[in-house]
Coordinates of C-alpha atoms and ligand atoms in Angstrom, one line a residue:
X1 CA 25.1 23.6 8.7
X2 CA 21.7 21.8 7.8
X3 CA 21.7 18.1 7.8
X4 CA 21.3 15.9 4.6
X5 CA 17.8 14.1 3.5
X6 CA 19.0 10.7 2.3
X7 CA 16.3 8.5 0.3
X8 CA 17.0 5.0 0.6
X9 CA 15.8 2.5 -1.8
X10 CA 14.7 -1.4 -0.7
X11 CA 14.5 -4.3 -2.2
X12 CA 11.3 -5.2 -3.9
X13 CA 11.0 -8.6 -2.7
X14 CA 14.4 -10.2 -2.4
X15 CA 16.7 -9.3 0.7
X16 CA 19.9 -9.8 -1.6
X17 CA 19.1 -6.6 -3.3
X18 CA 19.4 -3.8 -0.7
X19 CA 21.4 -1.3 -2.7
X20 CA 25.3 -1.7 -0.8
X21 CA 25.1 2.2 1.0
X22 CA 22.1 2.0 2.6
X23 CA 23.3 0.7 5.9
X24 CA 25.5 3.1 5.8
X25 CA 23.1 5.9 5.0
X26 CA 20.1 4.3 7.8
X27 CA 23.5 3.7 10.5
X28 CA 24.3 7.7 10.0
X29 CA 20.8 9.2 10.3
X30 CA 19.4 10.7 13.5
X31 CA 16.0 9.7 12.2
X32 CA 14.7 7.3 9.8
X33 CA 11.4 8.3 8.3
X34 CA 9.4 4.2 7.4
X35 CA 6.2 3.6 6.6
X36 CA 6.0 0.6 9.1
X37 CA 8.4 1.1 11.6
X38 CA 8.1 -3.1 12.1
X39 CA 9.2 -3.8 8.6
X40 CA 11.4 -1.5 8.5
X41 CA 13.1 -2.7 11.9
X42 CA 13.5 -6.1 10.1
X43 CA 15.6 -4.4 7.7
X44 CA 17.8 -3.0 9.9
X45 CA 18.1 -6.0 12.1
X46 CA 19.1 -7.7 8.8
X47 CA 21.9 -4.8 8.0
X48 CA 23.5 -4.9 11.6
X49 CA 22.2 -1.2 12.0
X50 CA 20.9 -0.4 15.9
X51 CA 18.2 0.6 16.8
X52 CA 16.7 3.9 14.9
X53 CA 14.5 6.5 16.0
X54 CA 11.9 6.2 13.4
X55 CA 8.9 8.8 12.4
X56 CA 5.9 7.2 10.5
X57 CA 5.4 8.2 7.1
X58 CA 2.7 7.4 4.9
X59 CA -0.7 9.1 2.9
X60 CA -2.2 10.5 6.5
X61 CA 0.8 11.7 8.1
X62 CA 3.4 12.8 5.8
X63 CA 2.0 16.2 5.5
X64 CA 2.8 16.7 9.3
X65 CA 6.5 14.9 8.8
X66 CA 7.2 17.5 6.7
X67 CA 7.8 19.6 9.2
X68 CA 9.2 17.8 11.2
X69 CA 11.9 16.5 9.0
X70 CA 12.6 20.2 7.8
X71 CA 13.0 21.1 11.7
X72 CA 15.6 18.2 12.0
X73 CA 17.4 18.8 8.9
X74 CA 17.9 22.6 10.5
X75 CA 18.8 21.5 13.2
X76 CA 21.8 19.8 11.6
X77 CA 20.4 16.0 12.1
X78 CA 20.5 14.2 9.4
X79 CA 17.4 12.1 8.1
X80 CA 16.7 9.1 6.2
X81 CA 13.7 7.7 4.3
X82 CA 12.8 4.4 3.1
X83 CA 9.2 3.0 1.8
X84 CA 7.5 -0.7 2.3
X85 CA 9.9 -1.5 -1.1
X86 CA 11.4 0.0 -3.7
X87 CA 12.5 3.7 -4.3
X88 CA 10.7 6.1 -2.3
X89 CA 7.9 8.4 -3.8
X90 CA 7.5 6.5 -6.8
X91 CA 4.1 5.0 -6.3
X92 CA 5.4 5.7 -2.6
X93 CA 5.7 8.5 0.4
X94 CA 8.6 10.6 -0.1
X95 CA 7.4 13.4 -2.4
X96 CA 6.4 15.8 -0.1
X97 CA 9.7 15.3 2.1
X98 CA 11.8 16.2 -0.6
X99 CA 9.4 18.8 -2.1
X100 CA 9.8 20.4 1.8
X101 CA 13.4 19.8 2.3
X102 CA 14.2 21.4 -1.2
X103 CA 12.1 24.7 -0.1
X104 CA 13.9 24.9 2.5
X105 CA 17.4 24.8 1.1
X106 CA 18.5 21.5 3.0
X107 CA 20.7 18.8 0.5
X108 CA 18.6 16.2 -0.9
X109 CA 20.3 12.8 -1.8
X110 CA 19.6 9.2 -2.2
X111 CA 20.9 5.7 -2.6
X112 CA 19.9 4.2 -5.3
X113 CA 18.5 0.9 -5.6
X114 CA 15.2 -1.6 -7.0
X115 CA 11.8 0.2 -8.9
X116 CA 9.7 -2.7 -9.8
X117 CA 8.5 0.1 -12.7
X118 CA 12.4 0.1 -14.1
X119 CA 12.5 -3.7 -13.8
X120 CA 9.3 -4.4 -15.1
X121 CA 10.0 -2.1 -18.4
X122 CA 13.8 -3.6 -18.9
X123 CA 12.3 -7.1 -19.0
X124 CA 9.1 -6.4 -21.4
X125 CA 10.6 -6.4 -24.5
X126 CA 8.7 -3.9 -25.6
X127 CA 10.8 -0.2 -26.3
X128 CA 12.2 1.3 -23.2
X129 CA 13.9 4.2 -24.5
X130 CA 11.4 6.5 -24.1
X131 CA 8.4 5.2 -21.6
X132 CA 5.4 6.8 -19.7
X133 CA 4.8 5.8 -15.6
X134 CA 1.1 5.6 -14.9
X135 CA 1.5 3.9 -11.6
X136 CA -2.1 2.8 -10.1
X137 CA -5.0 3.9 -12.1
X138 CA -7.9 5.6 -10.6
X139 CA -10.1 2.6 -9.5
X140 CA -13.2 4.0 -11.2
X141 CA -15.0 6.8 -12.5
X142 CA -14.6 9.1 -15.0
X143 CA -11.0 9.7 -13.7
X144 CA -10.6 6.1 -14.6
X145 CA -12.3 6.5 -18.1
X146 CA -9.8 9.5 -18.9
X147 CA -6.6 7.8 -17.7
X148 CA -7.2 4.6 -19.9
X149 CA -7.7 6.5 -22.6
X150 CA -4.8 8.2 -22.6
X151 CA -2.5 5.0 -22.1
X152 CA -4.8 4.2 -25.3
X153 CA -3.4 7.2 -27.4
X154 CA -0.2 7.1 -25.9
X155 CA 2.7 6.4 -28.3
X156 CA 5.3 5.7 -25.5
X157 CA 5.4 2.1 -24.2
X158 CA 3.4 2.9 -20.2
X159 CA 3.8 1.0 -17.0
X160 CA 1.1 0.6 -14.6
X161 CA 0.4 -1.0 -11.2
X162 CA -2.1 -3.0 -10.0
X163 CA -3.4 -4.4 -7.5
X164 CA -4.2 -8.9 -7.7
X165 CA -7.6 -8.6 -7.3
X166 CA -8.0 -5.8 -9.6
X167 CA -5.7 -7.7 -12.6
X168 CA -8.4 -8.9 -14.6
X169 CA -10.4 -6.1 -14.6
X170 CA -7.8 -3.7 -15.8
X171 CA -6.7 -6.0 -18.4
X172 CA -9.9 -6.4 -20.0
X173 CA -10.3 -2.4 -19.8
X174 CA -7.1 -1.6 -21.2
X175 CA -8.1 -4.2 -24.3
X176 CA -11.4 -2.4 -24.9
X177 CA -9.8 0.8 -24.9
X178 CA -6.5 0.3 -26.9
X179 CA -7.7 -2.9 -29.1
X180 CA -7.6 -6.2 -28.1
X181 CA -4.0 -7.2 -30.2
X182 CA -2.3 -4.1 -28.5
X183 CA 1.0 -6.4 -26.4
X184 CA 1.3 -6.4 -22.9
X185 CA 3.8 -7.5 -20.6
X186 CA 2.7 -9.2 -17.0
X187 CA 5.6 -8.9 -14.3
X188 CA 5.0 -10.7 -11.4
X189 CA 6.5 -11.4 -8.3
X190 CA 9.9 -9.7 -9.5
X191 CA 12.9 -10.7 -7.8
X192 CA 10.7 -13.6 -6.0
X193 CA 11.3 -17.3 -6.0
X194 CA 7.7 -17.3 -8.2
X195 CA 9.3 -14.2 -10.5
X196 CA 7.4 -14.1 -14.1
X197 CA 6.6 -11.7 -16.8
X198 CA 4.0 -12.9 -19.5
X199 CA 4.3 -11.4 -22.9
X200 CA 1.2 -11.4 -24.6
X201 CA -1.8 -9.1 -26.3
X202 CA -3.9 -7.3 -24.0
X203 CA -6.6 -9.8 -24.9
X204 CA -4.5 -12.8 -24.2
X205 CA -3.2 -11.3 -21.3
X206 CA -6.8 -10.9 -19.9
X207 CA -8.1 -14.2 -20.5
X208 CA -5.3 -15.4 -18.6
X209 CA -6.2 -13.6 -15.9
X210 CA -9.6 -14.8 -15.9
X211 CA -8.6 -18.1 -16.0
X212 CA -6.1 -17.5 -13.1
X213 CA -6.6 -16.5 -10.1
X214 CA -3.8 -13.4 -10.1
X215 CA -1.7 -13.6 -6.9
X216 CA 1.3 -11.1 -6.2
X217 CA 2.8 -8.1 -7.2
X218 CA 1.9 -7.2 -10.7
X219 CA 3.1 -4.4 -13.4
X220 CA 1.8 -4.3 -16.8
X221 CA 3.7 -2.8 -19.4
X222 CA 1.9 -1.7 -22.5
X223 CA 3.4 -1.3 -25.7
X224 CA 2.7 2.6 -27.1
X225 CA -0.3 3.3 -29.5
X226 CA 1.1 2.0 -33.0
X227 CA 2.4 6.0 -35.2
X228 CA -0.4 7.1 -37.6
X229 CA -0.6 6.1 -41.0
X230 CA 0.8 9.6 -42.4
X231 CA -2.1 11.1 -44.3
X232 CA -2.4 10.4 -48.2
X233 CA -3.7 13.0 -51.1
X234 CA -7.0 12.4 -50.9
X235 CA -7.2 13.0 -47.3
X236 CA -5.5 16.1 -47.7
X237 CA -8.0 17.3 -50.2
X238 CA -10.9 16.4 -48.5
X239 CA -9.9 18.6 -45.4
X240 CA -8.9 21.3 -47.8
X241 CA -12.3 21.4 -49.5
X242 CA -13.9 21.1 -46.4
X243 CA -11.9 24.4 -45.1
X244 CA -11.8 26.9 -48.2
X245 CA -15.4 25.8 -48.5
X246 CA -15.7 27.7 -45.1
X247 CA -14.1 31.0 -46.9
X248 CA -10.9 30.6 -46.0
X249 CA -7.7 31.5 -48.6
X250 CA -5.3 29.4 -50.4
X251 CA -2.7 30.0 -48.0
X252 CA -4.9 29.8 -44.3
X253 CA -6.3 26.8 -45.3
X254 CA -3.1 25.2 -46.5
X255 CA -1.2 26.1 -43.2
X256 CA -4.4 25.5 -41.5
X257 CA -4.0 21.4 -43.1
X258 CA -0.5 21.4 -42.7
X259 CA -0.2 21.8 -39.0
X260 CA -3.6 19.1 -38.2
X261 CA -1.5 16.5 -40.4
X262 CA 1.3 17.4 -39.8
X263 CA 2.6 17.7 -43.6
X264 CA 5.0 19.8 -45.6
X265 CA 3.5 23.4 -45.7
X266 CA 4.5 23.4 -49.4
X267 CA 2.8 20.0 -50.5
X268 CA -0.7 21.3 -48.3
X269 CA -0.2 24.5 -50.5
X270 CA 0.6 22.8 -53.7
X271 CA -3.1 20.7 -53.0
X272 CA -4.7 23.8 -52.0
X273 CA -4.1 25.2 -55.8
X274 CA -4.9 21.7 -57.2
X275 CA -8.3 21.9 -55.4
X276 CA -9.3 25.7 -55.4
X277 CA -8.8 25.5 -59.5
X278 CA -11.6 22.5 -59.5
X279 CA -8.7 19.7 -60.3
Ligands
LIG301 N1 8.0 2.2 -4.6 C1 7.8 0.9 -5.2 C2 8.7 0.8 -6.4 O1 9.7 1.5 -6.5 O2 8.5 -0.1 -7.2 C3 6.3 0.7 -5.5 C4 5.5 0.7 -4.3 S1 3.8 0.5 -4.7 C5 3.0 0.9 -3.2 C6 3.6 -1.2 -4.7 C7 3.3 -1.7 -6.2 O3 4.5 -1.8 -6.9 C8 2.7 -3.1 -6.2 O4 1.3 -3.1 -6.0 C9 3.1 -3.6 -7.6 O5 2.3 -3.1 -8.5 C10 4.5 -3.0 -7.7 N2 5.5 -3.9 -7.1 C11 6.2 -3.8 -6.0 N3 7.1 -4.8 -5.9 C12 6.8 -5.7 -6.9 C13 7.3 -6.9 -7.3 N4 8.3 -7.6 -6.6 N5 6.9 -7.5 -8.4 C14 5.9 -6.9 -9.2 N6 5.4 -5.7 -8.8 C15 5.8 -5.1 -7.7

């Protein structure tokens, strides 16, 4: 019988929130994978659990846990994993434990508990049925460039994380690159005694920042790119000019129109005639 990888979610700021099976979950685990195994020991302090025997996870040495974790579980020991805060491997170690575990056939579980992303996006106001989770941008670069313009064309409300000193900066780049009225919720400090979110536009949101100096834990939530004004008649006809100019027939260059505007094969058709007969 393997052992059971257990991921263990923390709070993200207030010690009220640990999820109610996690000291069970840390109490039954012959190891308990932390990213700081001082933190972490506060924790368990706080939950009554003794003393763990912890292995160091984070962005260096998680590669090598792996194994080590796989070994354990195979040897019927069963492990647990909790982050800094929050639920593991989102924005977090974890990934790679559980990617490793799964290969090698051991049960994966978790207990449940605070994302600052899932809070954050409940309290925006802006839609959460269907969102996007950027997490931190790349801090510059043309990797940077590529990932704000996709939250730019993105129609799904997207979360992201950043950084205090880095606030103002990616405020004023996500205005330039999505338009400067675009809204934007500011979560701070969630679950804290200074807890705040700040609804706003993008531009708003960054002149605010200037004007403050940002301290905390932030997550912006950005409202989705606004749906595209579906594309009139004379639209339609310009693109099909454009395309049986090129040679194509009646019937390529409607389909052709139809899928780029996403219209009605029969109405593209219908224009097609209209403009191949000079109407
Ligand atoms: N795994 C964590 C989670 O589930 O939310 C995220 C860990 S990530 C290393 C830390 C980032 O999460 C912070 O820089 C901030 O963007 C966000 N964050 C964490 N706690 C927060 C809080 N209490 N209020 C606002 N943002 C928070």
């Amino acid at each position: 019988m393997t052992g059971t990888l257990t991921l263990v979610a923390t709070p993200i700021g207030n010690l009220g929130d640990v999820p109610p099976r996690a000291a069970a979950a840390l109490a039954g685990a012959a190891i308990v994978c932390c990213e700081d195994t001082r933190r972490t020991g506060r924790l368990l302090e706080h939950l009554g659990v003794p003393k763990a025997t912890y292995l160091v996870v984070n962005e260096h040495t998680e590669h090598g846990a792996a194994a080590e974790v796989v070994e354990a579980l195979q040897r019927g020991e069963d492990v647990a994993l909790v982050t800094d805060a929050g639920t593991p491997g989102i924005s977090d170690p974890g990934g790679r434990i559980v990617r490793a575990a799964l290969d090698a056939g051991c049960a994966v579980t978790m207990v449940p508990g605070p994302s600052a992303a899932v809070m954050a996006i409940v309290l925006s106001g802006l839609d959460a049925a269907r969102f996007v989770f950027e997490g931190f941008l790349p801090r510059s670069g043309e990797a940077r460039d590529e990932r704000i313009a996709d939250v730019a064309r993105e129609p799904r409300t997207t979360v992201v994380y950043e950084a205090p000193h880095r606030l103002e900066r990616t405020l004023a780049d996500l205005a330039a690159a999505c338009g400067p009225e675009r809204r934007v919720a500011v979560a701070r400090e969630l679950t804290k005694l200074h807890e705040e979110v700040r609804r706003s536009t993008l531009a708003e949101a960054a002149a605010h920042a200037r004007a403050v100096e940002p301290r905390g834990e932030y997550v912006l939530v950005v409202e989705g790119a606004p749906a595209a004004a579906p594309a009139g008649d004379d639209e339609l006809r310009a693109a099909l000019r454009s395309v049986l100019g090129a040679g194509a027939s009646v019937r390529d260059a409607a389909a052709d129109v139809a899928v780029r505007f996403g219209v009605p094969r029969n109405r593209a058709y219908d224009l097609a005639l209209d403009v191949a007969a000079g109407r």
